[in-house]
Short mmCIF file of C-alpha atoms and ligand atoms in Angstrom, two decimals:
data_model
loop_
_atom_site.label_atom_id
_atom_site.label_comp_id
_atom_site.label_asym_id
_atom_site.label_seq_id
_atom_site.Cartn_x
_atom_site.Cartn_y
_atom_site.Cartn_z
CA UNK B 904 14.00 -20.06 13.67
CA UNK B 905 14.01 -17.13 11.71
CA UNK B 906 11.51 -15.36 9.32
CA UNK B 907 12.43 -14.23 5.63
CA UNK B 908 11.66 -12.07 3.91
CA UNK B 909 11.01 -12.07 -0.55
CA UNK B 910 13.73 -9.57 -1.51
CA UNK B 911 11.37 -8.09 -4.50
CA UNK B 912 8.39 -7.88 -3.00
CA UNK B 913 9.09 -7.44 0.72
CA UNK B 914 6.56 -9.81 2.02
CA UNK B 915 7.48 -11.43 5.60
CA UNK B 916 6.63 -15.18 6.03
CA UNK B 917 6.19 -16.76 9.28
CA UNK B 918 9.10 -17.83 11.28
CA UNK B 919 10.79 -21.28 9.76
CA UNK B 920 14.17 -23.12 10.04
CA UNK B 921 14.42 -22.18 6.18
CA UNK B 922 13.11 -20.10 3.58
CA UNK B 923 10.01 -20.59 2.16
CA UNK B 924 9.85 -22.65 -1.50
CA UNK B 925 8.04 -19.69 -3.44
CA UNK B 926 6.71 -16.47 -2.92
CA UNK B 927 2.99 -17.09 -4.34
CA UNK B 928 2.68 -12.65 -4.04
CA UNK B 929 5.69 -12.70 -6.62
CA UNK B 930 4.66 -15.64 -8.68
CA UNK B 931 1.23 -13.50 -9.04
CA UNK B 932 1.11 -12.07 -12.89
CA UNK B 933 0.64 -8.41 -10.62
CA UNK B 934 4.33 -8.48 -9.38
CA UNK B 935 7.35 -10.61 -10.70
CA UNK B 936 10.23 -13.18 -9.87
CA UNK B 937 13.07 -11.07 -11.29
CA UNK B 938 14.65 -12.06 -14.57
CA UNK B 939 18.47 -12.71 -13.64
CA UNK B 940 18.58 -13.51 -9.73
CA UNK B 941 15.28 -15.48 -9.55
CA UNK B 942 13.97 -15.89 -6.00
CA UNK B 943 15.91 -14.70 -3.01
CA UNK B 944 15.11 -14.43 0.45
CA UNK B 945 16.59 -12.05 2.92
CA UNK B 946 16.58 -13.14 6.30
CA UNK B 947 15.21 -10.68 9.12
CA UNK B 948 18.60 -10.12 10.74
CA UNK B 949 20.31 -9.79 7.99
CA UNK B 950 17.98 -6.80 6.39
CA UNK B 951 17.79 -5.04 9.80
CA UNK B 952 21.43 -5.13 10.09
CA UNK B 953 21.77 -3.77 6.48
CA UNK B 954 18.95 -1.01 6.62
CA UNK B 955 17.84 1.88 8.73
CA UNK B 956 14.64 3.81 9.11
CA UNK B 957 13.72 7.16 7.47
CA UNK B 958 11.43 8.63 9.21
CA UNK B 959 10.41 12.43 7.87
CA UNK B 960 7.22 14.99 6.92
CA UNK B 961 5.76 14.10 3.43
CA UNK B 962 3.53 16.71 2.68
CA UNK B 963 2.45 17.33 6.14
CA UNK B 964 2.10 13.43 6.85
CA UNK B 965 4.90 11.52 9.06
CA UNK B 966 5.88 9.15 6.40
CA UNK B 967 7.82 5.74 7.89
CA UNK B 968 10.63 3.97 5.34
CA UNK B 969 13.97 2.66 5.19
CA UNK B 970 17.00 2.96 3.49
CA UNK B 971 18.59 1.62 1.32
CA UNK B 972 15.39 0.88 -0.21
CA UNK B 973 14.21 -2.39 -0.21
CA UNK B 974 12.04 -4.64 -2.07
CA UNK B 975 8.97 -2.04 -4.01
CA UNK B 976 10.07 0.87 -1.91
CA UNK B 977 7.04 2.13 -0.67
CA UNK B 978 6.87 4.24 2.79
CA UNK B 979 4.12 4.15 4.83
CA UNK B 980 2.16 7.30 6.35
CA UNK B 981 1.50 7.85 10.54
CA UNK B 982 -2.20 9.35 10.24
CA UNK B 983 -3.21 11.01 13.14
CA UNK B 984 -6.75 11.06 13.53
CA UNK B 985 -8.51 12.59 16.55
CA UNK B 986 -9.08 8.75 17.24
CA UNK B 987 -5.77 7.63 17.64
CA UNK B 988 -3.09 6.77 15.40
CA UNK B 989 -3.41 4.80 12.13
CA UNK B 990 -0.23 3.31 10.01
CA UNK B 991 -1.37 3.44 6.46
CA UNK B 992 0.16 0.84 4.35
CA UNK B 993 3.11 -1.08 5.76
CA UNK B 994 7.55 -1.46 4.88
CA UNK B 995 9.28 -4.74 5.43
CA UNK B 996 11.35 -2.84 8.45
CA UNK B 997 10.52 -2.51 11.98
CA UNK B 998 13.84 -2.28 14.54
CA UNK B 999 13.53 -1.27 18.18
CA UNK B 1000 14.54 2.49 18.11
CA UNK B 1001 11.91 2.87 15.20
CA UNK B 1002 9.15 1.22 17.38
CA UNK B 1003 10.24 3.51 20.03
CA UNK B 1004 9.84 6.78 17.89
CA UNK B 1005 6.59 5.37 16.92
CA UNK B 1006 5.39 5.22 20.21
CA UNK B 1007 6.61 8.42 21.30
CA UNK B 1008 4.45 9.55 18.87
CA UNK B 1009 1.42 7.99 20.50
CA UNK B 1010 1.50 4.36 19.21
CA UNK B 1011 -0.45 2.80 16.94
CA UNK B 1012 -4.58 2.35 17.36
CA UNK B 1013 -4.54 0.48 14.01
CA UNK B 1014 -2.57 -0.78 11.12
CA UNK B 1015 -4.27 -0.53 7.81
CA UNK B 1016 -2.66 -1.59 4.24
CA UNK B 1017 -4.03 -1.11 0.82
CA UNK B 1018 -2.86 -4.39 -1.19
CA UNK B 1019 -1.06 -7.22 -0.81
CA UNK B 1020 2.06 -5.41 -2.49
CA UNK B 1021 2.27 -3.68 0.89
CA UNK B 1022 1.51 -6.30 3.24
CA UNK B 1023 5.33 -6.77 4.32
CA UNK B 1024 5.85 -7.14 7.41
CA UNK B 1025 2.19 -5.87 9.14
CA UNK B 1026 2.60 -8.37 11.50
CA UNK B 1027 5.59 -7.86 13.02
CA UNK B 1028 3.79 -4.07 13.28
CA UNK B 1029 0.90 -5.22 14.87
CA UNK B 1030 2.80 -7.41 17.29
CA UNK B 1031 4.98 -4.31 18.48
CA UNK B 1032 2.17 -2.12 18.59
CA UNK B 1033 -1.11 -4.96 20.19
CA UNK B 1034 -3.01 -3.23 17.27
CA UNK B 1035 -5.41 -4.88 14.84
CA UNK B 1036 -4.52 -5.19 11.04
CA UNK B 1037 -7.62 -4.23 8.97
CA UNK B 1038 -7.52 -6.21 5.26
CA UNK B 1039 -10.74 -6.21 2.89
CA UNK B 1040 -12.00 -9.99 3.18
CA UNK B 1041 -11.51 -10.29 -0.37
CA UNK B 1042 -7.56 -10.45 -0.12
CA UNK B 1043 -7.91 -13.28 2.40
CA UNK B 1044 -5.62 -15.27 0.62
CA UNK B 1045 -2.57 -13.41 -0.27
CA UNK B 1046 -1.88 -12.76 3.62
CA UNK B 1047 1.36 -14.95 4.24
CA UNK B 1048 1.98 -15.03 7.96
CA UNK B 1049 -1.47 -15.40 9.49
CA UNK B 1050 -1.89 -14.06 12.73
CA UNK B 1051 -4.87 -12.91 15.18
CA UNK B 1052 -4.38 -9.09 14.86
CA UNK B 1053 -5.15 -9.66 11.09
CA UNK B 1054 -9.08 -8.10 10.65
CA UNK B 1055 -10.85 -9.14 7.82
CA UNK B 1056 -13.43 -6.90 7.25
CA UNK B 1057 -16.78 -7.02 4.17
CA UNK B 1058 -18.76 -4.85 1.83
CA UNK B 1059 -17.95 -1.69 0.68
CA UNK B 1060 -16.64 0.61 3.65
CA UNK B 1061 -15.26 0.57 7.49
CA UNK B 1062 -15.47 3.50 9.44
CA UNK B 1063 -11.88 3.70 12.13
CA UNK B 1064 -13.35 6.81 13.59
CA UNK B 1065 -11.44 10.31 13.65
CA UNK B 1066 -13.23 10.77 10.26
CA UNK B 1067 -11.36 7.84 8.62
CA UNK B 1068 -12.64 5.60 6.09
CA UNK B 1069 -11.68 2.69 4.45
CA UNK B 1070 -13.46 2.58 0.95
CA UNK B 1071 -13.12 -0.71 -1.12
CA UNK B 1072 -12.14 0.12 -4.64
CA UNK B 1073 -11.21 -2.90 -6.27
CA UNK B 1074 -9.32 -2.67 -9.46
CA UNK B 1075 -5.52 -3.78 -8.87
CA UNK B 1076 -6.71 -6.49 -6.39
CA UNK B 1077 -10.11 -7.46 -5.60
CA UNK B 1078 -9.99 -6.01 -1.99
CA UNK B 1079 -7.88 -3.24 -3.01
CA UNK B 1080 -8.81 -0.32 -0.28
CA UNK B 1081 -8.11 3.40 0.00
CA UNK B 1082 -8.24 5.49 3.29
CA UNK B 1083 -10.05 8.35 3.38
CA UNK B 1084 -9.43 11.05 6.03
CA UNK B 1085 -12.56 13.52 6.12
CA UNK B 1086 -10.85 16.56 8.19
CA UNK B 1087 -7.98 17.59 5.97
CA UNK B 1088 -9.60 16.14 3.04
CA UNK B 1089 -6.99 13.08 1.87
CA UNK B 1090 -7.19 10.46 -0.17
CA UNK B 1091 -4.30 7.78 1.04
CA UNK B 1092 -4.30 5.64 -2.21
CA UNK B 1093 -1.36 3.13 -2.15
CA UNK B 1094 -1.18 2.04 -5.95
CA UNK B 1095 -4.94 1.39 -6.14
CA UNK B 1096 -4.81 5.05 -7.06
CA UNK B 1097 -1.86 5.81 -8.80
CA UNK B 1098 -0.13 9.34 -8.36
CA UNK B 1099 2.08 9.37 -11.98
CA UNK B 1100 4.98 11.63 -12.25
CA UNK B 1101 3.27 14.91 -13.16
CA UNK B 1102 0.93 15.03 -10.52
CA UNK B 1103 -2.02 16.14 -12.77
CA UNK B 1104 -3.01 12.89 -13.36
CA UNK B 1105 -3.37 9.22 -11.35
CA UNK B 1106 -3.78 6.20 -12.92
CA UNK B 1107 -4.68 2.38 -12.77
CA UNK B 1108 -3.63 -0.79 -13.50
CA UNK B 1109 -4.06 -4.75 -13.20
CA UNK B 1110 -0.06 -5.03 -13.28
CA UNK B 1111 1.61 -2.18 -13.28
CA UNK B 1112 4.92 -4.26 -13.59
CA UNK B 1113 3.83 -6.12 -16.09
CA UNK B 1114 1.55 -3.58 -17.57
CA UNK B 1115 -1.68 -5.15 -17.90
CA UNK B 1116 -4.74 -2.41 -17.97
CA UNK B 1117 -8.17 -2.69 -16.17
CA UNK B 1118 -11.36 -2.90 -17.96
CA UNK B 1119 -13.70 -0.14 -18.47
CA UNK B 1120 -16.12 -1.94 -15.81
CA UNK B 1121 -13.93 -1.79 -13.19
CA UNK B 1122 -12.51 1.81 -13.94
CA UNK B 1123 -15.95 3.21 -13.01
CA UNK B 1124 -16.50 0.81 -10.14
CA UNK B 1125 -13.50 2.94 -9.01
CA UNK B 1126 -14.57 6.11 -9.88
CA UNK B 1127 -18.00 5.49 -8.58
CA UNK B 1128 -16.77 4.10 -5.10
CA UNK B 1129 -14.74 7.05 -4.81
CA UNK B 1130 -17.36 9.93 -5.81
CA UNK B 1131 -19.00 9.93 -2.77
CA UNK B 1132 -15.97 11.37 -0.82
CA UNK B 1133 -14.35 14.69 -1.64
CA UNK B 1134 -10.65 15.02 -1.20
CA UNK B 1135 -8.02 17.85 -1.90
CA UNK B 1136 -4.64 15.85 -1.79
CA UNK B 1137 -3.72 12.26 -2.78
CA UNK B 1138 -0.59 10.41 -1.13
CA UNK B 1139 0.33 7.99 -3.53
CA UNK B 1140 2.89 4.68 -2.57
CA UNK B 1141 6.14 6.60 -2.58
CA UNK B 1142 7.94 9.13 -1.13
CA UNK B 1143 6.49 12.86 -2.42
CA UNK B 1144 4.27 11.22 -4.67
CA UNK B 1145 1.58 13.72 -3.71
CA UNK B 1146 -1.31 15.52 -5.37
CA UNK B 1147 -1.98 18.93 -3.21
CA UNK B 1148 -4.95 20.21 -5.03
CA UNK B 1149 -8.60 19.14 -6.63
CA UNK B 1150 -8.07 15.40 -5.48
CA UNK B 1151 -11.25 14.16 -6.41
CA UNK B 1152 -11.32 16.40 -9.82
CA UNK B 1153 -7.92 14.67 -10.72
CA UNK B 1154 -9.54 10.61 -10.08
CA UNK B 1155 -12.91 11.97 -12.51
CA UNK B 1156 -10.89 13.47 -15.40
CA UNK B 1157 -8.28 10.44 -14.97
CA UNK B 1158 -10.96 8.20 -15.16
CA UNK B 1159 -12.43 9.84 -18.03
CA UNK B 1160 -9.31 9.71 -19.62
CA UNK B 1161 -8.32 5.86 -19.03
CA UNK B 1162 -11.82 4.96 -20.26
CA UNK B 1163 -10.90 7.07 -23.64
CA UNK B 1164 -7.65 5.69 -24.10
CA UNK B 1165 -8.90 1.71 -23.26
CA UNK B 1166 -11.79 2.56 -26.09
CA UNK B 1167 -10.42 4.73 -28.66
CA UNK B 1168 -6.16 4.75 -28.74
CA UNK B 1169 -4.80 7.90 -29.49
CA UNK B 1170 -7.22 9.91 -28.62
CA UNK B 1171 -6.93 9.45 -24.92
CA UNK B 1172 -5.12 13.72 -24.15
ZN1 ZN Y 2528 7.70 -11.83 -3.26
ZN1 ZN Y 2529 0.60 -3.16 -6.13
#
């Protein structure tokens, strides 16, 4: 018995004799079964064997990936909060002398992961680390190897202490959830916030693969959820995809600017 895991997504399914039929993440409209190789499962031996970690500062954040890159590519982010430690969003890889670096940095008080785009392998985090996962209730179903440390929590926010706060946005997936860290004033965003390639803006989609847009309703659900909060720098999905400055001034005017473009096109600069 092995697990697998979907080589475009990244998501890790409980352990099996074989690989699952489907990946039901993929076969979502938000991601994809790619065009010419269809679906193909990596087993967990063989993608430790062919990957490292990359483990490095990110705009004064511990950021966690691996490399080659794998599956959507995202890192995840070590937050630590006078609280404990918190892993922000999750990567498919987990060896032993990256679990030990982890702990030599204090552990892990708690796993938390935006989306299901980044659940990966959480639980093979969690076990490593006897923390709890926390996932909005709302994404219930998209969690592929279910497992006790998984915490489904409800409504709007949950407090993890050390100023950190999960805030439900919504938009991308209905559960989607952001971390906010009070004391330096981040906004950890995953792809429910967006940080685009200039770094002036953020943006916001349904399928950002397969780019479908979001309503205007939902857009200032988003916005709304958010104002509350005041944040200088947004880390978005990916390495150095970071905005430094006027966090929560970049979500309002990108907001603004969505809502513009979704009502009137061309006149959305
Ligand atoms: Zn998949
Ligand atoms: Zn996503």
């Amino acid at each position: 018995m092995t697990t697998y895991l979907c080589k475009a997504c990244g998501t890790q399914y409980p352990p099996a004799g074989e690989p699952p039929g489907a990946c039901p993440i993929c076969e979502d409209p938000r991601q994809y079964v790619p065009h010419d190789e269809g679906q193909v499962w990596v087993s967990w031996d063989e993608f430790v064997d062919d990957h490292e970690a990359e483990v490095r500062d990110d705009h004064g954040i511990l950021g966690i990936g691996c490399t080659p890159s794998f599956a959507i590519g995202q890192r995840a982010l070590l937050v630590r909060s006078a609280a404990g430690n918190v892993l922000w969003d999750c990567i498919p890889y987990l060896d032993d002398e990256l679990a030990g670096r982890i702990a030599a940095e204090g552990g892990l008080g708690a796993i938390a992961v935006s989306h299901p785009h980044y659940y990966s392998s959480m639980v093979e985090w969690a076990r490593a680390f006897a923390c709890p996962i926390y996932i909005h209730e709302a994404e219930r179903k998209w969690v592929m190897r279910a497992d006790p440390a998984v915490r489904f929590w409800s409504g709007e926010r949950q407090a993890l202490g050390g100023g950190l706060t999960l805030i439900r946005c919504g938009g991308h997936f209905e559960g989607g959830q952001v971390l906010h860290w009070a004391e330096p004033g981040a906004l950890l965003a995953g792809d429910i916030v967006q940080v685009i390639p200039d770094r002036r803006y953020v943006s916001f989609m349904y399928s950002y693969p397969n780019l479908i847009p979001l309503p205007a309703s939902k857009i200032e659900a988003l916005a709304a959820a958010l104002e509350p909060f005041p944040f200088e720098a947004i880390y978005g999905a990916w390495w150095d995809r970071v905005i430094e400055r006027d966090g929560s001034g970049v979500v309002r005017r990108s907001a603004d600017r969505y809502l513009r473009a979704i009502a009137e096109p061309g006149l959305s600069s």
